[in-house]
mmCIF file of C-alpha atoms and ligand atoms in Angstrom:
data_model
loop_
_atom_site.group_PDB
_atom_site.id
_atom_site.type_symbol
_atom_site.label_atom_id
_atom_site.label_comp_id
_atom_site.label_asym_id
_atom_site.label_seq_id
_atom_site.Cartn_x
_atom_site.Cartn_y
_atom_site.Cartn_z
ATOM 1 C CA MET A 1 0.000 0.000 0.000
ATOM 2 C CA PRO A 2 1.409 3.395 -0.903
ATOM 3 C CA ASN A 3 1.687 5.857 1.971
ATOM 4 C CA LEU A 4 -1.173 8.356 1.814
ATOM 5 C CA MET A 5 -0.203 10.538 4.805
ATOM 6 C CA GLU A 6 2.143 13.016 3.208
ATOM 7 C CA LYS A 7 4.250 15.429 5.244
ATOM 8 C CA THR A 8 4.378 19.043 4.206
ATOM 9 C CA LEU A 9 7.576 20.173 2.528
ATOM 10 C CA SER A 10 8.427 22.267 5.620
ATOM 11 C CA GLN A 11 8.057 19.221 7.868
ATOM 12 C CA ALA A 12 10.110 17.069 5.517
ATOM 13 C CA ILE A 13 12.918 19.624 5.380
ATOM 14 C CA GLU A 14 12.946 20.112 9.128
ATOM 15 C CA GLN A 15 12.680 16.436 10.088
ATOM 16 C CA ARG A 16 15.022 14.944 7.482
ATOM 17 C CA ARG A 17 18.175 13.331 8.837
ATOM 18 C CA ALA A 18 20.871 11.368 7.080
ATOM 19 C CA THR A 19 19.601 7.982 8.206
ATOM 20 C CA PRO A 20 22.240 5.784 9.864
ATOM 21 C CA SER A 21 20.425 2.438 9.499
ATOM 22 C CA PHE A 22 17.381 1.075 7.614
ATOM 23 C CA ASP A 23 14.960 -1.789 8.313
ATOM 24 C CA GLY A 24 15.073 -3.119 4.756
ATOM 25 C CA ALA A 25 11.289 -3.428 4.178
ATOM 26 C CA PRO A 26 10.464 -3.288 0.464
ATOM 27 C CA ILE A 27 9.212 -0.019 -0.993
ATOM 28 C CA PRO A 28 5.948 -0.120 -2.995
ATOM 29 C CA ASP A 29 6.379 0.590 -6.710
ATOM 30 C CA ALA A 30 3.857 3.452 -6.580
ATOM 31 C CA ASP A 31 5.971 5.295 -3.986
ATOM 32 C CA LEU A 32 9.191 4.620 -5.837
ATOM 33 C CA LYS A 33 7.619 5.935 -9.031
ATOM 34 C CA LYS A 34 6.483 9.121 -7.307
ATOM 35 C CA ILE A 35 9.976 9.678 -5.888
ATOM 36 C CA LEU A 36 11.632 9.129 -9.272
ATOM 37 C CA GLU A 37 9.143 11.361 -11.055
ATOM 38 C CA ALA A 38 9.823 14.159 -8.563
ATOM 39 C CA GLY A 39 13.455 14.023 -9.645
ATOM 40 C CA LEU A 40 12.630 13.970 -13.316
ATOM 41 C CA HIS A 41 10.572 17.144 -12.827
ATOM 42 C CA ALA A 42 13.626 19.087 -11.678
ATOM 43 C CA PRO A 43 14.933 21.985 -13.736
ATOM 44 C CA SER A 44 18.180 21.633 -15.693
ATOM 45 C CA GLY A 45 20.313 23.896 -17.859
ATOM 46 C CA TYR A 46 18.634 24.231 -21.271
ATOM 47 C CA ASN A 47 16.250 21.517 -20.027
ATOM 48 C CA MET A 48 18.922 19.041 -21.108
ATOM 49 C CA GLN A 49 18.191 16.572 -18.277
ATOM 50 C CA PRO A 50 21.623 14.912 -18.364
ATOM 51 C CA TRP A 51 20.764 12.795 -15.307
ATOM 52 C CA ARG A 52 20.466 9.029 -15.329
ATOM 53 C CA PHE A 53 19.410 6.893 -12.372
ATOM 54 C CA VAL A 54 19.980 3.246 -11.585
ATOM 55 C CA VAL A 55 17.565 1.878 -8.990
ATOM 56 C CA VAL A 56 19.068 -0.954 -6.993
ATOM 57 C CA ARG A 57 16.549 -3.037 -5.052
ATOM 58 C CA SER A 58 17.555 -6.684 -5.173
ATOM 59 C CA GLU A 59 19.451 -8.174 -2.246
ATOM 60 C CA GLU A 60 22.250 -9.243 -4.546
ATOM 61 C CA GLY A 61 22.386 -5.818 -6.252
ATOM 62 C CA LYS A 62 22.540 -3.978 -2.925
ATOM 63 C CA ARG A 63 25.191 -6.357 -1.609
ATOM 64 C CA ARG A 64 27.373 -5.707 -4.643
ATOM 65 C CA LEU A 65 26.772 -1.963 -4.454
ATOM 66 C CA ARG A 66 27.750 -1.997 -0.779
ATOM 67 C CA GLY A 67 31.039 -3.554 -1.840
ATOM 68 C CA ALA A 68 31.596 -0.531 -4.095
ATOM 69 C CA SER A 69 30.602 1.900 -1.316
ATOM 70 C CA PHE A 70 33.285 1.346 1.319
ATOM 71 C CA ASN A 71 31.158 -1.416 2.788
ATOM 72 C CA GLN A 72 28.585 1.027 4.219
ATOM 73 C CA PRO A 73 25.885 -1.246 5.727
ATOM 74 C CA LYS A 74 23.029 1.139 4.927
ATOM 75 C CA VAL A 75 23.505 0.526 1.203
ATOM 76 C CA GLU A 76 22.436 -3.064 1.798
ATOM 77 C CA GLU A 77 19.838 -2.277 4.484
ATOM 78 C CA ALA A 78 17.947 0.334 2.464
ATOM 79 C CA SER A 79 14.721 -0.593 0.646
ATOM 80 C CA ALA A 80 16.149 0.940 -2.515
ATOM 81 C CA VAL A 81 19.268 2.804 -3.487
ATOM 82 C CA ILE A 82 19.033 5.280 -6.318
ATOM 83 C CA VAL A 83 22.406 5.690 -7.970
ATOM 84 C CA ALA A 84 22.387 9.171 -9.472
ATOM 85 C CA CYS A 85 24.600 9.614 -12.522
ATOM 86 C CA GLY A 86 25.272 12.213 -15.167
ATOM 87 C CA ASP A 87 25.784 11.312 -18.801
ATOM 88 C CA ALA A 88 28.405 13.509 -20.483
ATOM 89 C CA ASP A 89 27.366 12.266 -23.927
ATOM 90 C CA GLY A 90 23.582 12.381 -23.595
ATOM 91 C CA TRP A 91 23.368 15.562 -25.657
ATOM 92 C CA ARG A 92 25.324 13.902 -28.482
ATOM 93 C CA ASN A 93 23.223 10.761 -28.367
ATOM 94 C CA GLY A 94 19.685 11.964 -28.861
ATOM 95 C CA ASP A 95 18.885 14.056 -25.760
ATOM 96 C CA LEU A 96 19.120 17.313 -27.702
ATOM 97 C CA GLU A 97 16.663 16.108 -30.351
ATOM 98 C CA GLU A 98 14.313 14.728 -27.691
ATOM 99 C CA MET A 99 14.437 17.976 -25.706
ATOM 100 C CA LEU A 100 13.629 19.945 -28.868
ATOM 101 C CA ARG A 101 10.865 17.533 -29.861
ATOM 102 C CA LEU A 102 9.206 17.826 -26.429
ATOM 103 C CA GLY A 103 9.658 21.574 -26.456
ATOM 104 C CA ARG A 104 8.157 21.997 -29.915
ATOM 105 C CA GLU A 105 5.222 19.816 -28.899
ATOM 106 C CA ALA A 106 4.590 22.228 -26.020
ATOM 107 C CA GLY A 107 4.967 25.394 -28.087
ATOM 108 C CA MET A 108 8.691 26.149 -28.117
ATOM 109 C CA PRO A 109 9.192 28.952 -30.641
ATOM 110 C CA GLU A 110 10.968 27.769 -33.804
ATOM 111 C CA ASN A 111 13.642 30.472 -33.588
ATOM 112 C CA TYR A 112 14.488 29.327 -30.022
ATOM 113 C CA ALA A 113 14.725 25.703 -31.198
ATOM 114 C CA GLU A 114 17.029 26.680 -34.055
ATOM 115 C CA SER A 115 19.392 28.676 -31.907
ATOM 116 C CA ALA A 116 19.352 25.971 -29.198
ATOM 117 C CA ARG A 117 20.413 23.400 -31.780
ATOM 118 C CA ASN A 118 23.593 25.446 -32.360
ATOM 119 C CA ASN A 119 24.180 26.920 -28.939
ATOM 120 C CA ILE A 120 23.831 23.820 -26.786
ATOM 121 C CA PRO A 121 26.404 21.657 -28.625
ATOM 122 C CA ASN A 122 28.707 24.658 -28.724
ATOM 123 C CA TYR A 123 28.287 25.268 -24.989
ATOM 124 C CA LEU A 124 28.708 21.648 -23.952
ATOM 125 C CA ALA A 125 31.459 20.660 -26.383
ATOM 126 C CA ASN A 126 33.553 23.573 -25.070
ATOM 127 C CA HIS A 127 32.536 23.382 -21.433
ATOM 128 C CA PRO A 128 35.617 23.713 -19.192
ATOM 129 C CA ASP A 129 34.260 21.336 -16.555
ATOM 130 C CA LEU A 130 31.530 19.035 -17.755
ATOM 131 C CA THR A 131 31.622 16.979 -14.548
ATOM 132 C CA ALA A 132 30.780 20.091 -12.547
ATOM 133 C CA TRP A 133 27.980 20.888 -15.005
ATOM 134 C CA LEU A 134 26.582 17.366 -14.683
ATOM 135 C CA THR A 135 26.856 17.384 -10.900
ATOM 136 C CA LYS A 136 24.913 20.640 -10.702
ATOM 137 C CA GLN A 137 22.022 19.225 -12.713
ATOM 138 C CA VAL A 138 22.002 15.758 -11.170
ATOM 139 C CA MET A 139 21.979 17.049 -7.578
ATOM 140 C CA LEU A 140 18.853 19.103 -8.247
ATOM 141 C CA ALA A 141 16.994 15.984 -9.352
ATOM 142 C CA PHE A 142 18.566 14.050 -6.476
ATOM 143 C CA THR A 143 17.365 16.620 -3.931
ATOM 144 C CA SER A 144 13.838 16.593 -5.346
ATOM 145 C CA MET A 145 13.800 12.802 -4.985
ATOM 146 C CA MET A 146 15.162 12.952 -1.447
ATOM 147 C CA LEU A 147 12.555 15.471 -0.352
ATOM 148 C CA MET A 148 9.704 13.633 -2.077
ATOM 149 C CA ALA A 149 10.756 10.450 -0.267
ATOM 150 C CA GLU A 150 10.686 12.352 3.034
ATOM 151 C CA VAL A 151 7.287 13.871 2.215
ATOM 152 C CA LEU A 152 5.987 10.336 1.622
ATOM 153 C CA GLY A 153 7.193 9.276 5.071
ATOM 154 C CA TYR A 154 10.434 7.534 4.103
ATOM 155 C CA ASP A 155 13.850 8.085 5.604
ATOM 156 C CA THR A 156 16.775 8.809 3.333
ATOM 157 C CA ALA A 157 20.555 8.830 3.281
ATOM 158 C CA PRO A 158 22.554 10.742 0.670
ATOM 159 C CA MET A 159 25.968 9.204 0.073
ATOM 160 C CA GLU A 160 29.191 10.172 -1.615
ATOM 161 C CA GLY A 161 31.151 7.362 0.007
ATOM 162 C CA PHE A 162 31.592 5.099 -3.010
ATOM 163 C CA GLU A 163 34.300 4.253 -5.504
ATOM 164 C CA GLN A 164 33.482 5.571 -8.950
ATOM 165 C CA GLU A 165 35.106 2.761 -10.918
ATOM 166 C CA LYS A 166 33.724 0.022 -8.698
ATOM 167 C CA VAL A 167 30.170 1.368 -8.988
ATOM 168 C CA ARG A 168 30.653 1.674 -12.744
ATOM 169 C CA GLU A 169 31.669 -1.978 -12.896
ATOM 170 C CA VAL A 170 28.890 -3.277 -10.624
ATOM 171 C CA LEU A 171 26.177 -1.418 -12.533
ATOM 172 C CA LYS A 172 27.744 -1.890 -15.987
ATOM 173 C CA LEU A 173 27.678 1.868 -16.596
ATOM 174 C CA PRO A 174 28.922 3.333 -19.889
ATOM 175 C CA LEU A 175 32.175 5.300 -19.773
ATOM 176 C CA SER A 176 30.341 8.579 -20.407
ATOM 177 C CA TYR A 177 28.535 8.206 -17.060
ATOM 178 C CA THR A 178 29.752 9.910 -13.891
ATOM 179 C CA VAL A 179 28.362 8.592 -10.632
ATOM 180 C CA VAL A 180 27.378 11.690 -8.652
ATOM 181 C CA ALA A 181 25.760 10.372 -5.464
ATOM 182 C CA LEU A 182 23.775 7.511 -3.969
ATOM 183 C CA LEU A 183 20.367 8.005 -2.376
ATOM 184 C CA ALA A 184 19.374 5.268 0.069
ATOM 185 C CA ILE A 185 15.647 5.164 0.848
ATOM 186 C CA GLY A 186 13.756 3.133 3.428
ATOM 187 C CA HIS A 187 12.625 3.286 7.023
ATOM 188 C CA LEU A 188 14.869 4.058 9.955
ATOM 189 C CA SER A 189 15.900 1.146 12.128
ATOM 190 C CA GLY A 190 17.044 1.940 15.662
ATOM 191 C CA ASP A 191 17.903 5.446 16.790
ATOM 192 C CA ASP A 192 18.340 8.370 14.442
ATOM 193 C CA LYS A 193 21.631 10.181 14.364
ATOM 194 C CA PHE A 194 22.133 13.344 16.420
ATOM 195 C CA TYR A 195 21.247 16.606 14.703
ATOM 196 C CA GLY A 196 24.562 18.184 13.800
ATOM 197 C CA GLY A 197 23.187 21.728 13.689
ATOM 198 C CA ARG A 198 23.577 24.342 10.992
ATOM 199 C CA PHE A 199 25.659 27.479 10.708
ATOM 200 C CA ASN A 200 23.990 30.724 11.595
ATOM 201 C CA MET A 201 22.840 32.989 8.739
ATOM 202 C CA ALA A 202 25.416 35.522 9.880
ATOM 203 C CA ARG A 203 28.078 33.108 8.578
ATOM 204 C CA THR A 204 26.453 31.986 5.351
ATOM 205 C CA VAL A 205 24.035 34.602 4.010
ATOM 206 C CA PHE A 206 24.796 38.143 2.867
ATOM 207 C CA ASP A 207 22.453 40.968 2.041
ATOM 208 C CA GLY A 208 23.124 42.403 -1.384
ATOM 209 C CA GLU A 209 26.911 42.170 -1.190
ATOM 210 C CA TYR A 210 29.594 40.103 0.464
ATOM 211 C CA GLY A 211 30.047 40.681 4.164
ATOM 212 C CA LYS A 212 26.819 42.577 4.781
ATOM 213 C CA PRO A 213 24.710 40.654 7.318
ATOM 214 C CA ILE A 214 21.090 40.058 6.414
ATOM 215 C CA LYS A 215 18.450 41.020 8.945
ATOM 216 C CA LEU A 216 15.165 39.125 8.579
HETATM 217 C C1 FMN B 301 26.343 14.647 -0.969
HETATM 218 C C2 FMN B 301 26.348 13.989 0.379
HETATM 219 C C3 FMN B 301 27.114 12.852 0.576
HETATM 220 C C4 FMN B 301 27.107 12.185 1.813
HETATM 221 N N1 FMN B 301 27.780 11.014 1.924
HETATM 222 C C5 FMN B 301 27.643 10.273 3.050
HETATM 223 C C6 FMN B 301 28.196 8.978 3.141
HETATM 224 O O1 FMN B 301 28.797 8.462 2.191
HETATM 225 N N2 FMN B 301 28.027 8.285 4.298
HETATM 226 C C7 FMN B 301 27.349 8.792 5.348
HETATM 227 O O2 FMN B 301 27.222 8.114 6.365
HETATM 228 N N3 FMN B 301 26.778 10.030 5.288
HETATM 229 C C8 FMN B 301 26.910 10.768 4.164
HETATM 230 N N4 FMN B 301 26.289 12.001 4.066
HETATM 231 C C9 FMN B 301 25.482 12.487 5.195
HETATM 232 C C10 FMN B 301 26.067 13.722 5.899
HETATM 233 O O3 FMN B 301 27.097 13.355 6.738
HETATM 234 C C11 FMN B 301 24.914 14.416 6.637
HETATM 235 O O4 FMN B 301 23.969 14.856 5.703
HETATM 236 C C12 FMN B 301 25.413 15.592 7.470
HETATM 237 O O5 FMN B 301 26.245 15.163 8.504
HETATM 238 C C13 FMN B 301 24.263 16.366 8.092
HETATM 239 O O6 FMN B 301 23.432 15.505 8.823
HETATM 240 P P1 FMN B 301 21.861 15.462 8.544
HETATM 241 O O7 FMN B 301 21.708 15.199 7.065
HETATM 242 O O8 FMN B 301 21.338 14.327 9.378
HETATM 243 O O9 FMN B 301 21.306 16.767 8.962
HETATM 244 C C14 FMN B 301 26.326 12.692 2.871
HETATM 245 C C15 FMN B 301 25.581 13.856 2.662
HETATM 246 C C16 FMN B 301 25.570 14.483 1.438
HETATM 247 C C17 FMN B 301 24.702 15.692 1.243
#
């Protein structure tokens, strides 16, 4: 049964913790679909959607992924682990055409489509740091998924503790893929971790220019 008691976004943001341990109960497909769709709704530069996700749910799959993730137990304990990747070659391999096709279907002006067809390959082929570009896009989708999971009553754990080449091998990823982060989803088992606190706005937010404190 999918969970029908959704949290508000404010509750989800406030209550979310990086979950230390999961109970391993399976996640219903309807919930998983809603979580994935939340990610796919995220914005991306030029709407190029260079993200790709591998959902790992089987016991064997999670065990192998754990082996590529510094043996972190929660990779195996989670109901599902979403491996968030960016594809550096998506735009060369049909994504640009698909983005334009979808856009045109929804009323994209023809002059925009024409200039996008030139500008996007030019921008991406000459990008000084494509991995940074991919990471930026993928983490937006990742965050939407994480928050949707929390809204649906799941607990989550974002993870960067994995070995790129090992994950690539376990999941049979193409060379153009960069693994950006892992999102473990499930239900907390045992005690939650302490809340580590957050820096005060005085340290992290400026009003209009660097160094000027914001008063709200
Ligand atoms: C991108 C990212 C990668 C992380 N990687 C790991 C990880 O590999 N293992 C782990 O135990 N926690 C990991 N964390 C969890 C952080 O340690 C945690 O979010 C932080 O301490 C704040 O705690 P909170 O999320 O419970 O508020 C990661 C968090 C983020 C955002």
